[in-house]
Short mmCIF file of C-alpha atoms in Angstrom, two decimals:
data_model
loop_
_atom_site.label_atom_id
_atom_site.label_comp_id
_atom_site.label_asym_id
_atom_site.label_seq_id
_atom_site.Cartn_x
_atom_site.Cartn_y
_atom_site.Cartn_z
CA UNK A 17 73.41 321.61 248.95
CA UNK A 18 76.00 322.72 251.78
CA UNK A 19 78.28 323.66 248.78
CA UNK A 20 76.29 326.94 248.16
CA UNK A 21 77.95 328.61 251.51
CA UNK A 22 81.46 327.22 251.02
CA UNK A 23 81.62 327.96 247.56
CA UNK A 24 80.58 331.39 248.13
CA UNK A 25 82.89 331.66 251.14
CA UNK A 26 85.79 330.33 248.81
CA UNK A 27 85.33 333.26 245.92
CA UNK A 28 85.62 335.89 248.26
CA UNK A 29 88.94 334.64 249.63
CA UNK A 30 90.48 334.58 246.30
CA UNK A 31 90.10 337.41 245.37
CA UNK A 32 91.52 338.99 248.21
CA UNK A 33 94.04 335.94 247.72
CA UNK A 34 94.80 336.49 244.38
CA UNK A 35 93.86 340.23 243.18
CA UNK A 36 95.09 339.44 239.60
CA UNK A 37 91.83 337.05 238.90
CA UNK A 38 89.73 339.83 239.38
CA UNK A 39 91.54 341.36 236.19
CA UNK A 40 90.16 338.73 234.00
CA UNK A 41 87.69 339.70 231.48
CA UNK A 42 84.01 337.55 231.14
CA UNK A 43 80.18 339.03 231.57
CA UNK A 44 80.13 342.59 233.00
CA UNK A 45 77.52 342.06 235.66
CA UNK A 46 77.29 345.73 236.17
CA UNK A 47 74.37 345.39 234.09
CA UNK A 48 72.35 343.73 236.51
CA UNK A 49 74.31 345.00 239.72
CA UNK A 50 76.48 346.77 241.23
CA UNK A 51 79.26 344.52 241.04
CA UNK A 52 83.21 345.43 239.31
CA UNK A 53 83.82 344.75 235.82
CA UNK A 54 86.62 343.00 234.51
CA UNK A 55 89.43 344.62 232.19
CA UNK A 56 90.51 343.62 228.60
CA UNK A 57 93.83 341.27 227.93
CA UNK A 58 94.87 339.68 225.39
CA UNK A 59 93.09 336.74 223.38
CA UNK A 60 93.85 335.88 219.60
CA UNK A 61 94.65 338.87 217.57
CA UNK A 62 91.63 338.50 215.43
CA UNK A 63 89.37 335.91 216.16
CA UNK A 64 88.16 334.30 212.22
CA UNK A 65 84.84 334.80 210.82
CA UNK A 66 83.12 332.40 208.66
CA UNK A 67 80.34 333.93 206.49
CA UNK A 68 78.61 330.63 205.81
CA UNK A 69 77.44 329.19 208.97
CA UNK A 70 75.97 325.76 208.75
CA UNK A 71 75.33 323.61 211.46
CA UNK A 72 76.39 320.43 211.78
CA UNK A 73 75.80 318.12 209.94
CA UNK A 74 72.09 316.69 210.50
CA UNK A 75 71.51 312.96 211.37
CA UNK A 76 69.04 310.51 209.46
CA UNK A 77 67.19 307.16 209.61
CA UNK A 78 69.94 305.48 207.86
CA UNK A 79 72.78 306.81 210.34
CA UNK A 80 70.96 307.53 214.14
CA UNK A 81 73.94 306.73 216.39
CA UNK A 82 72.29 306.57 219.62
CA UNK A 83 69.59 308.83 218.74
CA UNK A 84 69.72 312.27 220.04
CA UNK A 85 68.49 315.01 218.66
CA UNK A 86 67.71 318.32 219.22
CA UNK A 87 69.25 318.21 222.77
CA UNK A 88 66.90 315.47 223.77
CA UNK A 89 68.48 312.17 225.20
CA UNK A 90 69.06 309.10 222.91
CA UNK A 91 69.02 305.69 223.59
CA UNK A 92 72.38 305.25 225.50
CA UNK A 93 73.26 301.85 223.74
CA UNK A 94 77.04 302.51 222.13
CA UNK A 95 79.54 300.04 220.51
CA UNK A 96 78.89 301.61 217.27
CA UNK A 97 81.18 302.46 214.69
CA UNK A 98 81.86 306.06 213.93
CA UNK A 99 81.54 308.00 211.78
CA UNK A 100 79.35 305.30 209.94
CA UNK A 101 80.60 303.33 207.25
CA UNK A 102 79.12 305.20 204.14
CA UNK A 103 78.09 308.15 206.29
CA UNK A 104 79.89 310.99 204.61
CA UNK A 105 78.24 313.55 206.19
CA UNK A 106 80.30 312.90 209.11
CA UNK A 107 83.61 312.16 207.22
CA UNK A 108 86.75 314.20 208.30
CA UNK A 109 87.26 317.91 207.18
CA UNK A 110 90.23 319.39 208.51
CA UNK A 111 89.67 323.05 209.79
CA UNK A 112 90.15 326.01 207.13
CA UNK A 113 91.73 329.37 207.96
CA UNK A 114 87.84 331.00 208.74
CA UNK A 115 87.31 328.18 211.08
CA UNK A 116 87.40 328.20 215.56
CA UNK A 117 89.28 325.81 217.31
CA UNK A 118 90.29 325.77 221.09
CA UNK A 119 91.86 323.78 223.56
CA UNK A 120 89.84 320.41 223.68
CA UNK A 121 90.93 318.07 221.21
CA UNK A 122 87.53 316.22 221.78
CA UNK A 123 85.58 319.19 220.82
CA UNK A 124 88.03 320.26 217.57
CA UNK A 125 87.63 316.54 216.52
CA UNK A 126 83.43 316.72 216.50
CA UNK A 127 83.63 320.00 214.70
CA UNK A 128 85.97 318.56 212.26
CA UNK A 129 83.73 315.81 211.48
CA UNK A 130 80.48 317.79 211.75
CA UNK A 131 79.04 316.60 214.42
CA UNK A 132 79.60 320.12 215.67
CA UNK A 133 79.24 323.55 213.91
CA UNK A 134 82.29 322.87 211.21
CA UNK A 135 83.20 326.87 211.42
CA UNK A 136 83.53 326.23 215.59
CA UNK A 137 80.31 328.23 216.34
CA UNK A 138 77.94 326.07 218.07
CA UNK A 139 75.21 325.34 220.22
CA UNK A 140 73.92 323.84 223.29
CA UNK A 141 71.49 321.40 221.61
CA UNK A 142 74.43 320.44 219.17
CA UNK A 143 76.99 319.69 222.05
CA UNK A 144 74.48 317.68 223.63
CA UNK A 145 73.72 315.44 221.08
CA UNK A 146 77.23 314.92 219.74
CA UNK A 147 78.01 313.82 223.24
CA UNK A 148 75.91 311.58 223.26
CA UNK A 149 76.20 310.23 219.86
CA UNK A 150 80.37 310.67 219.24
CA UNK A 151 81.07 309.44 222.09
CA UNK A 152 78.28 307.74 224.18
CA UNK A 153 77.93 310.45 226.97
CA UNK A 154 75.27 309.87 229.09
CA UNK A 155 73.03 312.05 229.12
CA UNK A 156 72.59 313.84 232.13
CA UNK A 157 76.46 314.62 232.11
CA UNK A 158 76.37 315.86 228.36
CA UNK A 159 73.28 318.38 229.65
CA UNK A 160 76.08 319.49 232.22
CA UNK A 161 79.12 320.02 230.30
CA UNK A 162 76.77 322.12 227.69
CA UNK A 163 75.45 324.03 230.00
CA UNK A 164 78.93 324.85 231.93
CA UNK A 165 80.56 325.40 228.89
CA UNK A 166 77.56 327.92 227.06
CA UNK A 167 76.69 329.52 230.42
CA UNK A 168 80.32 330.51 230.96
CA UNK A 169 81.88 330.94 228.22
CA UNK A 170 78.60 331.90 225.93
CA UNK A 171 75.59 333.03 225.19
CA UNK A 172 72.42 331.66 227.39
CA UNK A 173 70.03 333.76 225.21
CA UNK A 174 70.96 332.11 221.91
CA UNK A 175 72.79 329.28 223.14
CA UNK A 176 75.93 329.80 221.38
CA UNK A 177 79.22 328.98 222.04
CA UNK A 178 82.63 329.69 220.59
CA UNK A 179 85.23 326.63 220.72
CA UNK A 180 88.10 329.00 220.97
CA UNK A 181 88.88 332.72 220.47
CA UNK A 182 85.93 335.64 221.75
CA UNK A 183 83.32 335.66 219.16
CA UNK A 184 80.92 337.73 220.63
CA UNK A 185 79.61 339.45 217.67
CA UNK A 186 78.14 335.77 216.43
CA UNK A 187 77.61 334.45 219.51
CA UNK A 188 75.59 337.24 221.65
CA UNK A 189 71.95 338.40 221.03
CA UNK A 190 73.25 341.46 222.48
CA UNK A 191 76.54 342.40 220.67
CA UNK A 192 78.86 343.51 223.61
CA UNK A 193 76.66 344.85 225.78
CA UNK A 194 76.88 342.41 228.53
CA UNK A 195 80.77 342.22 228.20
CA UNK A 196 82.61 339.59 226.18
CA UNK A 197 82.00 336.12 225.53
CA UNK A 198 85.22 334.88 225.38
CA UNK A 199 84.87 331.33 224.26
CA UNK A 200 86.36 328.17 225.58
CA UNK A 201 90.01 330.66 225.35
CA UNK A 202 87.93 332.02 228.21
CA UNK A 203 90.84 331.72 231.20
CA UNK A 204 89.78 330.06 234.21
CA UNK A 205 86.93 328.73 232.98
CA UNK A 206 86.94 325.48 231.23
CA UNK A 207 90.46 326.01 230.29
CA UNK A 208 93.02 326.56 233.40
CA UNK A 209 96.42 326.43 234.50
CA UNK A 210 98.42 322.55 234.35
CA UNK A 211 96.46 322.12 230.83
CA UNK A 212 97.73 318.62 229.92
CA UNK A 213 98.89 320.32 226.26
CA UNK A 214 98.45 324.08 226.81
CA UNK A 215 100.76 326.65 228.30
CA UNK A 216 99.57 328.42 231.54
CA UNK A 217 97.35 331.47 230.26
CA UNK A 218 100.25 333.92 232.08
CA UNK A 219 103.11 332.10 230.66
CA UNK A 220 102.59 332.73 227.20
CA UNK A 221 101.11 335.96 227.08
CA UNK A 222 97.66 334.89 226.97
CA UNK A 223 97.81 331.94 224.65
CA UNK A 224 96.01 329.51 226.20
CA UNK A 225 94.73 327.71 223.67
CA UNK A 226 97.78 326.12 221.31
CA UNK A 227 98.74 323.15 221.31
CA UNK A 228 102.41 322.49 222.99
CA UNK A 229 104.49 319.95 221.35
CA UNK A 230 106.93 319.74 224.40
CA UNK A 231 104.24 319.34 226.69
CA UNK A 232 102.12 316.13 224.73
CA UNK A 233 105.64 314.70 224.59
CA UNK A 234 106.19 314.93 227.90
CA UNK A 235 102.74 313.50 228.44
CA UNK A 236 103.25 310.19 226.19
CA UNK A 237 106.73 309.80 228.08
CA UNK A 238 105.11 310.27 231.63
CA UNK A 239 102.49 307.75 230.91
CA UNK A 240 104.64 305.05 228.45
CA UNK A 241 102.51 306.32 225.70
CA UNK A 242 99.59 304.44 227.75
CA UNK A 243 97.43 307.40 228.59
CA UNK A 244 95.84 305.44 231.46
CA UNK A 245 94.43 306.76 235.08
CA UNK A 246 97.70 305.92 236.93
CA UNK A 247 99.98 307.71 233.91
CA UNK A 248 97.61 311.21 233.51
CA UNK A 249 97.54 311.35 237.56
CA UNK A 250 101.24 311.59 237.61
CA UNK A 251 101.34 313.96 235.05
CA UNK A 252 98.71 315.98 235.96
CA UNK A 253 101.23 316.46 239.43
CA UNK A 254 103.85 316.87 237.35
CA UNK A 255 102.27 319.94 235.49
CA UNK A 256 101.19 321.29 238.88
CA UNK A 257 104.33 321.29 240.19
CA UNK A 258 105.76 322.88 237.08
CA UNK A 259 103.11 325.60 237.00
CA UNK A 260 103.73 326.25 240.83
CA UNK A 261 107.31 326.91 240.30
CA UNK A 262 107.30 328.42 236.99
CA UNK A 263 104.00 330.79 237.51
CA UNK A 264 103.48 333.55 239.57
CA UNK A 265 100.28 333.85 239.00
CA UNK A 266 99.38 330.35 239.01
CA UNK A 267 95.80 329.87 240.64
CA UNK A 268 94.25 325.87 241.50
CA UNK A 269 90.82 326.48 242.19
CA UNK A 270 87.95 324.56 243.18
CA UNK A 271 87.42 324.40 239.57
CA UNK A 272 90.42 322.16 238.58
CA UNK A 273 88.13 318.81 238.83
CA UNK A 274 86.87 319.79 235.51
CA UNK A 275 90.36 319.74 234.12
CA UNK A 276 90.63 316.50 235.83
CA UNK A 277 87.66 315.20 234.52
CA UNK A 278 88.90 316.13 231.09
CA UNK A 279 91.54 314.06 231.37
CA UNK A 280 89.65 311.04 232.14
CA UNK A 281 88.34 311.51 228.93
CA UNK A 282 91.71 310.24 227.33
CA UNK A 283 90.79 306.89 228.56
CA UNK A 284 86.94 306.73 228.99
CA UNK A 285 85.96 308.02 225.61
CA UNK A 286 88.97 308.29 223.41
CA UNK A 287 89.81 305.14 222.61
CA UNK A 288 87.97 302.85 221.00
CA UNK A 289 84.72 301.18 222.79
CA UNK A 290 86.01 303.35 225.72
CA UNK A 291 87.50 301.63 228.82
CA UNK A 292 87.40 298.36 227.17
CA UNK A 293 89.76 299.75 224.55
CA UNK A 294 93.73 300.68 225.08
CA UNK A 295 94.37 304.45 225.14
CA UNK A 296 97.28 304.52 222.98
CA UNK A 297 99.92 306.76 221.52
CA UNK A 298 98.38 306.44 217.74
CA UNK A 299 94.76 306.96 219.46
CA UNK A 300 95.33 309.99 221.57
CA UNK A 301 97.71 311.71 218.42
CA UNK A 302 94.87 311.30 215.95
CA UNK A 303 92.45 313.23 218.83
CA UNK A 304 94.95 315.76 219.41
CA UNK A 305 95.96 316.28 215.91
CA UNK A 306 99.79 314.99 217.45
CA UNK A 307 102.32 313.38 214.80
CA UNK A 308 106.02 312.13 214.92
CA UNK A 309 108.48 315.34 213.77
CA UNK A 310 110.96 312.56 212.83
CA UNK A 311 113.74 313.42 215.69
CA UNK A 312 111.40 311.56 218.47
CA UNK A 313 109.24 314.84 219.14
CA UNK A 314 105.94 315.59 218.16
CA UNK A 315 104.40 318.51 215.72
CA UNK A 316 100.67 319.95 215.63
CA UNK A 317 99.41 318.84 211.92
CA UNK A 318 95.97 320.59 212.08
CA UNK A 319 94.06 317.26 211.56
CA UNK A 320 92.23 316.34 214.97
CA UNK A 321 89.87 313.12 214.15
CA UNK A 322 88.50 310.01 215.21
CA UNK A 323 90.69 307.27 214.41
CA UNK A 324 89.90 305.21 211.40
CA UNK A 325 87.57 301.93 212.58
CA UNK A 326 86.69 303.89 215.84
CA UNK A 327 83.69 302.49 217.65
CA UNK A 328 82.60 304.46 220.65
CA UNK A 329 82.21 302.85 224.36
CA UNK A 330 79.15 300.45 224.87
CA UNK A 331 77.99 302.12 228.13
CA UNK A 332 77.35 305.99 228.44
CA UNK A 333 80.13 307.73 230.82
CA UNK A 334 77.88 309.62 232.96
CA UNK A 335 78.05 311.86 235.95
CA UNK A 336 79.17 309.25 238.79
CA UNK A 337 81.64 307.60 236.81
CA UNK A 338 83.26 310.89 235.88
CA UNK A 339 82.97 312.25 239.26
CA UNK A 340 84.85 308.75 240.94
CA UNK A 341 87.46 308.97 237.79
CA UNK A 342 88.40 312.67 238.87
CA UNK A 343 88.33 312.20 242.97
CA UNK A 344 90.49 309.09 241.72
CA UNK A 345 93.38 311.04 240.03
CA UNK A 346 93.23 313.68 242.74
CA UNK A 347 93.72 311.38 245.39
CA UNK A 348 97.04 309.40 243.93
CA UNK A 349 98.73 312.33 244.26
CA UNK A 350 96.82 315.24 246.27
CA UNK A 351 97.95 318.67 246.01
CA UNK A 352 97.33 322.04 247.44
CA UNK A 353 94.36 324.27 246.49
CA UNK A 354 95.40 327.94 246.06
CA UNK A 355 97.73 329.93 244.11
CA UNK A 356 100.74 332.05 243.89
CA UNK A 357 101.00 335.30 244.64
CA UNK A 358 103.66 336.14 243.19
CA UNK A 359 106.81 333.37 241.99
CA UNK A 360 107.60 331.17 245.45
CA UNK A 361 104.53 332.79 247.25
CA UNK A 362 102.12 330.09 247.58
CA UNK A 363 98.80 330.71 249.36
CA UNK A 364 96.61 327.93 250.49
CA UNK A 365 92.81 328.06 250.03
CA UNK A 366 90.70 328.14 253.69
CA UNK A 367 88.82 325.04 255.09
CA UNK A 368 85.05 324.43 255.18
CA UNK A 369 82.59 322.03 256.37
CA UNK A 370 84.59 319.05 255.55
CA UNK A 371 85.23 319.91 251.52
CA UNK A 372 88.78 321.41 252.22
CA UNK A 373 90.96 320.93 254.58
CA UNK A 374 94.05 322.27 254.88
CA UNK A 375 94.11 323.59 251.34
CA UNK A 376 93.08 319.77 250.12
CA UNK A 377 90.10 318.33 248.97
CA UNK A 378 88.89 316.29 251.61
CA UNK A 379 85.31 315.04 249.98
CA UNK A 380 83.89 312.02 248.42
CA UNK A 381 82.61 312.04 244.90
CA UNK A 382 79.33 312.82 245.92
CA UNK A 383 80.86 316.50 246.97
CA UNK A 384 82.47 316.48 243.32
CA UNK A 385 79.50 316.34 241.67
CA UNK A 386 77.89 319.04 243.87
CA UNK A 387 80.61 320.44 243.26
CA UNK A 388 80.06 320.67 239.57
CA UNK A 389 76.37 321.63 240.02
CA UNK A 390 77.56 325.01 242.32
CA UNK A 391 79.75 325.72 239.22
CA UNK A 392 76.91 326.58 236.84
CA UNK A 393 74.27 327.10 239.02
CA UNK A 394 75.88 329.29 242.03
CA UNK A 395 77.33 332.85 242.76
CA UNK A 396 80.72 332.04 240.99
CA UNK A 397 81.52 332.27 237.48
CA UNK A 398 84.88 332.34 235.77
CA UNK A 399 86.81 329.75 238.36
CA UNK A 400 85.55 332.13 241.14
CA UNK A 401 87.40 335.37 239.38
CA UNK A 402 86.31 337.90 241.15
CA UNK A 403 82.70 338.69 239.51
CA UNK A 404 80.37 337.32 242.83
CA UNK A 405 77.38 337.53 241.03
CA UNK A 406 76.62 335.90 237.62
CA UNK A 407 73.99 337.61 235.86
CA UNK A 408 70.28 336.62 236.49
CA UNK A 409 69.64 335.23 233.40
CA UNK A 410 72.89 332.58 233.26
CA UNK A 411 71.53 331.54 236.68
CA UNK A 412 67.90 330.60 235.18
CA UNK A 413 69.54 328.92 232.22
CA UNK A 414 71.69 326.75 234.08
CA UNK A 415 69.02 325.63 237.01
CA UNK A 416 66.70 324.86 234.62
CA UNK A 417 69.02 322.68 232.37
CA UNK A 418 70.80 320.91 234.95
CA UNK A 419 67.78 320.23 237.63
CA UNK A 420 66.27 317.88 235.67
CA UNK A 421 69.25 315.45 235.45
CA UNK A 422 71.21 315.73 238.46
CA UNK A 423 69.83 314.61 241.81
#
């Protein structure tokens, strides 16, 4: 793919762009090459530990969904109702004080109705099927979001992930040897500056990963408490242009279509049957655990869950619908790739081969789904933050998972 040279091409010019990315910590490749290690900052305090794992909950004859299991694909036929009516394996457990969350409501909600790890410690073959199942994911892009989100954020020899804080020390087969495994807190990663909900990693002293009241208020006003395409576009800009003024470190990589892509989710798999269903205010609160404070704000009530009579969308979202829904949102209201360095010192990201131009993104969905393909497969790990080499063994995890399913 022509994205292999740009891509690497792009990493090296932010870091010299943007020296403080290089600071952030992930995999210490220094134990494969000869390549700088990244430096400690601060994550949670103390990241919980739950003493009795169990995986989620298993799935039966009586209750299939749409069939996967085991991180095999299922049938792809949605419109069903879940959880289940009687299945109360899958009924709603709100998190307890041992448990992981993180910043994606979507993922919080699974674990808190077991169709993830309930503690937050899960794995690649359990995100894959709850994709599917939960929320009628097709296939081939539930393989990819698994294997961005364990082969950056986890552990490709056990296949563990962490839906928040660094739990390396249940996650790695290797303790810290390799460097920590930071979760889905990981900065720059899956989680990135302009969150819809989440401060800016550098603006709140590394807290990444709680949700903002102010900021899912400002979201339901911006959209008319219709979380559609046009609304999230405007205030995905609208965080942008707060981050660029408010940040000085504020970096918009190539990586931010998979922040745009997670907000397509709001209205492709949130509500119920999908895009035939309204994305709501009283839908999107009950994902993001959102509920009136009683003075027209919003508070964080712990309790992130499928909506009561929920069915999920009849047709599985898969990789060229998200990739249209996120070159969509970009393009109502393009923006600058780069970053600040330093408050008012914007610098713009170079131009290649077509992909972008003038510090925009000047490609067709096609390139975004390359895109998303160099992202677990190439030379750049954590949002291109200064480690140019990923080690050997993320790279052979990631090919072989995602060659299979994305031409």
């Amino acid at each position: 793919m022509r994205n292999v040279i740009i891509i690497a091409a792009l990493a090296a010019q932010t870091v010299n762009a943007f020296p403080f990315l290089s600071e952030m910590p992930g995999p210490n490749p220094s134990r494969f090459s000869p390549i700088r290690t990244a430096s400690n900052v601060k994550r949670q305090s103390a990241c919980p530990f739950h003493a009795n794992h169990q995986g989620a909950a298993p799935y039966n004859s009586k209750y299939t969904y749409t069939g996967a299991k085991n991180g095999l694909p299922g049938t792809g036929i949605g419109g069903i109702k879940v959880p289940a009516d009687g299945d109360t394996a899958h009924a709603f457990e709100a998190p307890g004080p041992n448990d992981i969350r993180g910043p994606c409501p979507g993922l919080n909600a699974a674990a808190n109705h077991h169709f993830l790890s309930h503690d937050g410690i899960t794995t690649f073959a359990e995100l894959v099927d709850m994709q599917q199942n939960l929320y009628n994911v097709d296939y081939g892009l539930a393989v990819a979001l698994a294997t961005l989100g364990v082969g950056l954020d986890g552990d490709v020899l056990t296949g563990k992930l962490s839906l928040g804080c660094d739990a390396t020390r249940r996650t790695s087969a290797t303790g810290d040897l390799l460097g920590k495994e930071l979760g889905l807190n990981g900065h720059n990663k899956f989680e990135q500056d302009t969150s819809l909900t989440r401060d800016d990693f550098f603006l709140a002293s590394g807290d990444d990963y709680t949700f903002n009241s102010t900021l899912f208020a400002s979201m339901a006003s911006t959209c008319a408490k219709k979380f559609d395409r046009d609304g999230l576009a405007l205030y995905r800009y609208q965080r942008y242009q707060s981050s660029l003024a408010n940040n000085p470190n504020f970096y918009f990589g190539p990586k931010v279509v998979i922040i745009y892509g997670a907000a397509s989710f709001l209205y492709e798999l949130f509500p119920s049957f999908g895009p035939e269903g309204t994305p709501d205010l009283a839908t999107i609160s009950s994902f993001f655990g959102a509920e009136s404070d009683g003075s027209g704000g919003f508070r964080f009530n712990n309790r992130e869950m499928i909506p009561a009579n929920w069915y999920n969308r009849r047709l599985p979202y898969n990789i060229p619908d998200a990739a249209a829904e996120i070159l969509a949102q970009y393009l109502k209201y393009p923006v600058l790739l780069g970053g600040n360095a330093g408050k008012g010192n914007f610098d713009l990201l170079g131009s290649y081969n077509g992909v972008f131009e003038g510090g925009k993104f000047t490609g067709t969905a096609k390139d975004v789904t390359c895109l998303l393909y160099q992202f677990a497969t190439e030379n750049v790990p954590s949002s291109l933050a200064g480690v140019l080499e990923l080690p050997l063994q993320i790279v052979e995890f990631s090919i072989g998972k995602l060659n299979p399913g994305i031409k």
